[in-house]
Tab-separated table of C-alpha atoms in Angstrom:
chain	number	residue	atom	x	y	z
A	1210	MET	CA	108.410	27.458	66.865
A	1211	ASN	CA	104.939	29.273	66.182
A	1212	ASN	CA	102.943	26.493	66.697
A	1213	LYS	CA	104.274	25.569	70.320
A	1214	PHE	CA	101.755	24.992	72.792
A	1215	CYS	CA	101.570	27.571	75.987
A	1216	LYS	CA	98.642	26.738	77.937
A	1217	ILE	CA	95.564	24.420	77.716
A	1218	ALA	CA	92.121	24.907	79.071
A	1219	ILE	CA	89.830	21.807	79.107
A	1220	THR	CA	86.324	22.027	79.941
A	1221	ASN	CA	83.759	18.766	80.343
A	1222	PHE	CA	86.054	16.574	78.291
A	1223	ARG	CA	86.419	12.960	79.881
A	1224	GLY	CA	87.244	12.843	83.586
A	1225	PHE	CA	87.532	16.624	83.604
A	1226	ASP	CA	84.932	19.018	84.620
A	1227	ASN	CA	87.697	22.059	84.273
A	1228	LEU	CA	91.108	21.658	84.112
A	1229	ILE	CA	94.031	24.645	83.512
A	1230	VAL	CA	97.376	23.495	82.614
A	1231	GLU	CA	100.030	26.331	81.690
A	1232	ASP	CA	103.638	27.657	80.879
A	1233	PHE	CA	104.520	24.552	78.852
A	1234	ALA	CA	108.056	24.222	78.065
A	1235	LYS	CA	109.787	22.108	75.252
A	1236	VAL	CA	109.289	18.861	76.977
A	1237	ASN	CA	106.283	18.331	79.499
A	1238	LEU	CA	105.639	15.135	81.728
A	1239	PHE	CA	102.409	14.737	83.504
A	1240	VAL	CA	102.767	12.353	86.584
A	1241	GLY	CA	100.115	11.462	89.160
A	1242	ALA	CA	98.146	8.763	90.534
A	1243	ASN	CA	96.273	6.197	88.110
A	1244	ASN	CA	92.947	7.734	86.774
A	1245	VAL	CA	93.652	10.926	87.413
A	1246	GLY	CA	93.298	11.832	83.447
A	1247	LYS	CA	97.406	12.425	82.562
A	1248	THR	CA	96.392	10.343	79.108
A	1249	SER	CA	93.423	12.681	78.630
A	1250	ILE	CA	95.495	15.771	78.741
A	1251	LEU	CA	97.631	14.016	75.597
A	1252	GLU	CA	94.608	13.453	73.741
A	1253	SER	CA	92.981	16.934	74.439
A	1254	LEU	CA	96.422	18.788	72.952
A	1255	PHE	CA	96.771	15.965	70.430
A	1256	MET	CA	93.270	16.989	69.273
A	1257	LEU	CA	93.657	20.315	68.993
A	1258	SER	CA	96.769	20.018	67.028
A	1259	GLY	CA	94.507	18.562	64.601
A	1260	MET	CA	91.388	20.170	65.300
A	1261	SER	CA	90.267	20.330	61.546
A	1262	ASN	CA	89.620	16.019	61.496
A	1263	PRO	CA	86.741	15.051	62.395
A	1264	PHE	CA	88.353	11.459	62.902
A	1265	MET	CA	90.422	12.300	65.953
A	1266	PRO	CA	87.892	11.641	68.447
A	1267	THR	CA	87.531	8.031	67.123
A	1268	LYS	CA	91.369	8.176	66.449
A	1269	VAL	CA	92.042	8.274	70.624
A	1270	ASN	CA	89.042	6.026	71.544
A	1271	TYR	CA	90.424	3.624	69.426
A	1272	TRP	CA	94.383	3.581	71.152
A	1273	ARG	CA	92.346	3.005	74.243
A	1274	SER	CA	89.900	0.099	73.688
A	1275	GLN	CA	91.160	-1.162	70.229
A	1276	ALA	CA	87.261	-1.378	69.415
A	1277	VAL	CA	85.591	-0.989	65.949
A	1278	ALA	CA	85.281	2.631	65.511
A	1279	THR	CA	81.831	4.411	65.726
A	1280	VAL	CA	80.250	7.720	65.890
A	1281	ASP	CA	78.435	6.610	69.150
A	1282	GLY	CA	81.886	5.810	70.460
A	1283	VAL	CA	82.413	9.584	71.222
A	1284	ARG	CA	79.981	9.644	74.206
A	1285	TYR	CA	83.092	8.946	76.055
A	1286	LEU	CA	84.284	12.348	75.373
A	1287	PHE	CA	82.014	13.821	77.559
A	1288	HIS	CA	82.236	14.109	81.232
A	1289	ASN	CA	79.741	11.974	82.955
A	1290	LEU	CA	78.318	10.825	80.025
A	1291	ASP	CA	76.285	14.009	79.951
A	1292	PHE	CA	75.728	15.195	76.401
A	1293	SER	CA	73.861	18.789	77.342
A	1294	LYS	CA	77.309	19.870	78.376
A	1295	ARG	CA	79.695	20.257	75.430
A	1296	PRO	CA	83.457	19.511	75.803
A	1297	GLU	CA	85.703	22.542	74.922
A	1298	LEU	CA	89.355	22.573	74.427
A	1299	ARG	CA	91.453	25.825	74.206
A	1300	ALA	CA	94.841	26.107	73.586
A	1301	GLU	CA	96.982	29.333	73.773
A	1302	MET	CA	100.170	28.989	71.419
A	1303	LYS	CA	103.107	30.658	70.668
A	1304	ALA	CA	101.281	32.853	67.891
A	1305	GLY	CA	97.562	32.795	68.458
A	1306	VAL	CA	94.702	30.365	70.008
A	1307	ARG	CA	93.103	27.079	69.022
A	1308	LYS	CA	89.572	26.129	70.043
A	1309	LEU	CA	87.566	23.325	69.644
A	1310	ALA	CA	84.101	22.365	70.644
A	1311	PHE	CA	81.987	18.821	70.319
A	1312	ILE	CA	77.940	18.880	69.654
A	1313	PRO	CA	76.547	16.009	69.480
A	1314	VAL	CA	73.285	15.030	67.632
A	1315	MET	CA	70.932	12.166	68.972
A	1316	ALA	CA	69.634	9.248	67.291
A	1317	ASN	CA	66.244	10.583	68.239
A	1318	ASP	CA	66.317	14.283	67.370
A	1319	THR	CA	65.601	16.158	64.980
A	1320	ASP	CA	68.716	18.060	62.773
A	1321	ASP	CA	68.408	21.163	65.074
A	1322	ILE	CA	71.037	20.321	67.487
A	1323	SER	CA	69.652	22.360	70.092
A	1324	SER	CA	67.227	19.782	70.915
A	1325	SER	CA	70.171	17.536	71.983
A	1326	VAL	CA	69.361	15.511	75.058
A	1327	SER	CA	71.301	14.378	77.832
A	1328	SER	CA	70.164	10.968	78.523
A	1329	SER	CA	73.465	8.683	78.516
A	1330	ARG	CA	71.219	5.771	77.035
A	1331	SER	CA	70.273	7.958	73.947
A	1332	THR	CA	72.689	7.155	70.932
A	1333	ILE	CA	74.802	9.551	69.324
A	1334	ARG	CA	74.067	9.411	65.406
A	1335	GLN	CA	76.157	12.682	64.427
A	1336	LEU	CA	79.036	14.657	65.860
A	1337	ASN	CA	79.837	18.522	65.000
A	1338	LEU	CA	83.054	20.078	65.768
A	1339	ASP	CA	83.348	23.517	65.476
A	1340	PHE	CA	86.814	25.133	65.880
A	1341	GLY	CA	88.725	28.390	65.281
A	1342	THR	CA	92.260	30.059	65.830
A	1343	THR	CA	90.808	33.646	66.975
A	1344	GLU	CA	90.133	34.902	70.234
A	1345	SER	CA	86.190	35.687	69.012
A	1346	GLU	CA	83.615	33.541	70.864
A	1347	GLU	CA	82.821	32.429	67.569
A	1348	CYS	CA	84.533	29.553	65.895
A	1349	ALA	CA	84.893	30.121	62.298
A	1350	TYR	CA	85.073	26.514	60.932
A	1351	HIS	CA	83.129	23.468	60.999
A	1352	ALA	CA	83.430	19.665	60.589
A	1353	THR	CA	80.866	16.763	60.953
A	1354	LEU	CA	81.464	13.031	61.955
A	1355	TYR	CA	78.311	11.108	61.355
A	1356	THR	CA	76.763	7.555	60.466
A	1357	ASP	CA	75.350	7.202	56.732
A	1358	ALA	CA	72.328	5.358	55.932
A	1359	GLY	CA	74.642	2.210	55.544
A	1360	GLY	CA	76.127	2.405	58.886
A	1361	ASN	CA	79.253	3.777	57.444
A	1362	VAL	CA	81.190	6.593	59.800
A	1363	GLN	CA	81.587	9.342	57.344
A	1364	GLN	CA	83.100	13.229	58.052
A	1365	THR	CA	82.728	16.677	56.119
A	1366	VAL	CA	85.585	18.903	56.071
A	1367	ASP	CA	85.834	22.241	55.991
A	1368	SER	CA	87.717	23.274	53.033
A	1369	SER	CA	88.141	26.887	54.003
A	1370	TYR	CA	90.473	25.726	56.818
A	1371	ARG	CA	94.200	24.698	55.996
A	1372	GLU	CA	96.261	23.172	59.047
A	1373	ASP	CA	99.846	24.067	59.731
A	1374	MET	CA	100.607	21.463	62.269
A	1375	ASN	CA	102.033	18.132	62.128
A	1376	SER	CA	101.882	16.216	65.669
A	1377	LEU	CA	102.154	12.330	66.346
A	1378	PHE	CA	100.872	10.250	69.422
A	1379	ILE	CA	102.395	7.322	70.217
A	1380	SER	CA	100.161	5.191	72.540
A	1381	ALA	CA	101.753	2.793	75.650
A	1382	ASP	CA	101.517	0.034	73.203
A	1383	LYS	CA	105.066	-2.054	72.550
A	1384	ASN	CA	104.153	-3.157	69.149
A	1385	ASP	CA	106.688	-4.947	67.406
A	1386	GLY	CA	105.085	-4.303	63.932
A	1387	ASN	CA	104.741	-0.487	64.413
A	1388	ALA	CA	108.524	-0.286	65.147
A	1389	SER	CA	109.462	-2.583	62.116
A	1390	SER	CA	107.124	-0.366	60.005
A	1391	ASN	CA	108.271	2.994	61.046
A	1392	PHE	CA	111.945	2.001	60.854
A	1393	ALA	CA	111.278	0.282	57.252
A	1394	LEU	CA	110.096	4.084	56.103
A	1395	LEU	CA	112.873	5.497	57.315
A	1396	VAL	CA	115.396	3.240	55.381
A	1397	LYS	CA	113.151	4.505	52.290
A	1398	ARG	CA	113.583	8.153	53.367
A	1399	ASN	CA	117.431	7.465	54.174
A	1400	ARG	CA	116.876	8.799	57.519
A	1401	LYS	CA	117.891	5.376	59.303
A	1402	GLN	CA	121.039	6.640	60.961
A	1403	THR	CA	119.439	9.188	62.747
A	1404	VAL	CA	117.780	6.765	64.870
A	1405	VAL	CA	120.735	4.239	64.827
A	1406	ASP	CA	122.723	7.145	66.502
A	1407	ALA	CA	120.463	7.622	69.041
A	1408	LEU	CA	119.949	3.888	69.885
A	1409	ARG	CA	124.098	3.920	70.214
A	1410	TYR	CA	123.552	6.746	72.965
A	1411	PHE	CA	120.743	4.442	74.730
A	1412	ASP	CA	122.977	1.449	74.274
A	1413	PRO	CA	126.549	1.339	72.932
A	1414	ALA	CA	126.682	-2.207	72.255
A	1415	ILE	CA	124.146	-1.601	68.977
A	1416	ASP	CA	126.018	-1.290	66.148
A	1417	SER	CA	123.088	-1.303	63.432
A	1418	VAL	CA	119.651	-1.820	62.814
A	1419	GLU	CA	118.414	-3.830	59.609
A	1420	ALA	CA	115.013	-3.706	58.177
A	1421	LEU	CA	114.517	-6.994	56.692
A	1422	PRO	CA	111.573	-8.833	54.712
A	1423	ASP	CA	111.001	-11.051	57.622
A	1424	GLY	CA	111.075	-8.339	60.320
A	1425	LEU	CA	114.021	-5.799	62.273
A	1426	PHE	CA	116.857	-7.059	63.173
A	1427	LEU	CA	119.643	-5.778	65.557
A	1428	LYS	CA	123.411	-6.235	64.939
A	1429	ILE	CA	124.820	-6.238	68.379
A	1430	LYS	CA	129.042	-5.904	68.854
A	1431	GLY	CA	130.563	-8.959	70.000
A	1432	VAL	CA	127.191	-11.212	68.235
A	1433	GLN	CA	127.994	-12.911	64.984
A	1434	GLU	CA	124.611	-12.948	63.699
A	1435	LEU	CA	121.716	-10.197	63.728
A	1436	LEU	CA	119.025	-10.790	66.561
A	1437	PRO	CA	115.787	-10.518	65.491
A	1438	ILE	CA	113.898	-7.366	67.637
A	1439	SER	CA	111.607	-9.590	69.530
A	1440	MET	CA	114.656	-10.939	71.495
A	1441	ALA	CA	115.928	-7.629	72.329
A	1442	GLY	CA	114.538	-6.131	75.606
A	1443	ASP	CA	111.170	-3.912	76.036
A	1444	GLY	CA	113.323	-0.961	76.456
A	1445	ILE	CA	115.136	-1.181	73.321
A	1446	ARG	CA	112.302	-2.125	70.983
A	1447	ARG	CA	110.250	0.824	72.800
A	1448	MET	CA	112.861	3.221	72.167
A	1449	ILE	CA	113.039	2.193	68.070
A	1450	ASN	CA	109.143	2.241	68.259
A	1451	ILE	CA	109.549	5.950	69.610
A	1452	LEU	CA	112.599	6.995	67.984
A	1453	SER	CA	111.378	6.121	64.430
A	1454	SER	CA	108.114	7.050	65.049
A	1455	ILE	CA	109.113	10.819	65.495
A	1456	ALA	CA	112.102	10.785	62.708
A	1457	ASN	CA	109.987	9.450	59.624
A	1458	GLU	CA	108.165	13.351	59.724
A	1459	ASP	CA	108.883	16.665	60.875
A	1460	TYR	CA	106.782	16.809	63.680
A	1461	ASN	CA	105.800	19.903	65.433
A	1462	THR	CA	104.760	18.058	68.523
A	1463	VAL	CA	105.007	14.553	69.602
A	1464	PHE	CA	103.007	13.117	72.654
A	1465	ILE	CA	103.979	9.850	74.180
A	1466	ASP	CA	101.723	7.759	76.543
A	1467	GLU	CA	103.186	6.213	79.146
A	1468	ILE	CA	106.688	6.987	78.090
A	1469	ASP	CA	108.464	4.325	80.093
A	1470	ASN	CA	105.949	1.384	79.527
A	1471	GLY	CA	108.253	-1.914	79.202
A	1472	LEU	CA	111.872	-0.079	80.269
A	1473	HIS	CA	113.432	-1.640	83.354
A	1474	TYR	CA	114.234	1.057	85.944
A	1475	SER	CA	118.003	1.415	85.325
A	1476	ALA	CA	117.524	2.594	81.815
A	1477	HIS	CA	114.962	5.342	82.405
A	1478	LYS	CA	117.769	7.964	83.105
A	1479	CYS	CA	119.312	7.357	79.706
A	1480	MET	CA	115.943	7.016	77.913
A	1481	TRP	CA	115.649	10.701	79.302
A	1482	LYS	CA	118.751	11.796	77.722
A	1483	THR	CA	118.061	10.369	74.913
A	1484	ILE	CA	115.047	11.676	74.127
A	1485	LEU	CA	115.890	15.269	75.364
A	1486	ARG	CA	118.749	15.225	72.983
A	1487	PHE	CA	116.583	14.104	69.905
A	1488	ALA	CA	114.084	16.826	70.846
A	1489	GLN	CA	116.375	19.426	70.684
A	1490	GLN	CA	118.250	18.301	67.630
A	1491	ARG	CA	114.691	17.884	66.047
A	1492	ASN	CA	112.865	21.143	67.424
A	1493	VAL	CA	110.063	19.235	68.830
A	1494	GLN	CA	107.689	20.265	71.499
A	1495	VAL	CA	107.169	16.714	73.729
A	1496	PHE	CA	104.273	15.772	75.881
A	1497	ALA	CA	104.567	12.578	78.236
A	1498	THR	CA	102.812	10.616	81.019
A	1499	THR	CA	104.015	8.611	83.360
A	1500	HIS	CA	103.024	7.017	86.967
A	1501	ASN	CA	106.285	5.627	87.740
A	1502	LEU	CA	108.540	7.469	90.061
A	1503	ASP	CA	111.258	5.479	88.894
A	1504	CYS	CA	110.843	6.933	85.547
A	1505	LEU	CA	110.834	10.654	87.445
A	1506	GLN	CA	113.997	9.880	89.222
A	1507	GLY	CA	115.816	9.048	86.136
A	1508	LEU	CA	114.515	12.557	84.283
A	1509	LYS	CA	115.744	14.106	87.759
A	1510	ASN	CA	119.198	12.360	87.346
A	1511	ALA	CA	119.453	13.237	83.147
A	1512	MET	CA	118.927	16.957	83.904
A	1513	TYR	CA	121.578	16.800	86.790
A	1514	GLU	CA	123.940	15.768	84.333
A	1515	ASN	CA	122.917	18.023	81.725
A	1516	ARG	CA	122.154	21.903	82.563
A	1517	ASP	CA	120.619	22.574	78.997
A	1518	PHE	CA	117.976	20.085	79.850
A	1519	GLN	CA	117.145	21.718	83.345
A	1520	GLU	CA	115.650	24.842	81.118
A	1521	SER	CA	113.488	22.829	78.715
A	1522	VAL	CA	111.721	20.664	80.926
A	1523	HIS	CA	108.494	20.959	83.085
A	1524	VAL	CA	107.043	18.311	85.148
A	1525	TYR	CA	103.123	18.305	85.812
A	1526	ASN	CA	101.535	17.028	89.021
A	1527	ILE	CA	97.781	16.093	88.065
A	1528	ALA	CA	95.570	15.888	91.168
A	1529	LYS	CA	92.087	15.909	92.119
A	1530	THR	CA	91.694	18.056	95.250
A	1531	LYS	CA	88.813	18.291	97.608
A	1532	ASN	CA	88.333	22.106	97.756
A	1533	ARG	CA	89.534	23.172	94.077
A	1534	GLY	CA	88.986	20.152	91.877
A	1535	PHE	CA	91.651	19.074	89.430
A	1536	GLN	CA	94.729	21.079	89.820
A	1537	ALA	CA	98.065	21.092	87.768
A	1538	TYR	CA	101.010	21.491	89.721
A	1539	LYS	CA	104.165	22.570	87.833
A	1540	TYR	CA	107.628	21.556	88.880
A	1541	THR	CA	110.680	22.772	87.507
A	1542	TYR	CA	113.912	21.368	87.426
A	1543	SER	CA	114.962	22.892	91.007
A	1544	GLU	CA	111.450	22.292	92.380
A	1545	LEU	CA	111.575	18.451	91.293
A	1546	GLU	CA	115.366	17.691	92.911
A	1547	GLU	CA	113.971	19.115	96.096
A	1548	ALA	CA	110.532	16.848	96.053
A	1549	ILE	CA	112.605	13.850	94.937
A	1550	ASP	CA	115.697	14.412	97.770
A	1551	ASN	CA	113.201	15.120	100.664
A	1552	GLU	CA	111.120	12.124	99.703
A	1553	ILE	CA	107.620	14.443	99.038
A	1554	GLU	CA	105.121	12.464	97.547
A	1555	ILE	CA	104.944	14.176	94.367
A	1556	ARG	CA	101.989	12.511	93.178
A	1557	ARG	CA	99.698	13.537	95.816
């Protein structure tokens, strides 16, 4: 997989002044205390995977706040709201690099972006995106997000760049509407059985899933009537949403925020076994977050039962240290097992 992420360097982005995470595996889990920046790492990787799309910054902001997308909303990408320091993202891939920089143009500026001011009270009227795929310091491609005279958000794209990555971001929302629409698309594309088989692995009582005009329904063994998805547990709904989203297209990379959201602790091992098998079968690289130690224990147990998983998963503890700033501590299976078995506080 040439589009596999191997390493990322994040500078002046959201809560990070500087962070490097390296040696990515097929499946990567970010853990740590609340508000340490786990989701920000997913967002960084996701924006790099679609770096030619100027609407990427407004997308990640929308998933966080559900607010109407505005150009000025990209201010929250800037570390400490300091607009004089451009956020920069750089990833090493299996083949080549990806890099992306954000340059703001303020409402009271001229068209010369060098005159941008750093006051957090200023309004951003335009965001310039410089991106590239070579080791050179210069970014060869450029795109723009701006507000037109009518107050509408518009974009300009670089027609000389052709994107070859296809990535998916699954937010922490357990939206039944998303699950229904994604599964309905699978039915149309004749890919339904892939997800049904995976769900049976998650819960053997599931006989089938049906997309009907009034929503998604489950056929459960021993139950005469189809049950609406709203009657199922949060875990099943979350799994349907994740699996049907992934199966709809041939993605290179999938990002899942709060992967265990809505799952009972007893379902974590089965969730991981299902996700890990699905990632192997579809040859996708997965990045996920959690702050749940039960989820981490479930992952360890899933890897213990299947040695193939042990080589394909890395866990990263994201922590802010007193002397070295933000750090990412990598755990392989053996290190994760030792940390959990000896009750070491992996979240520091």
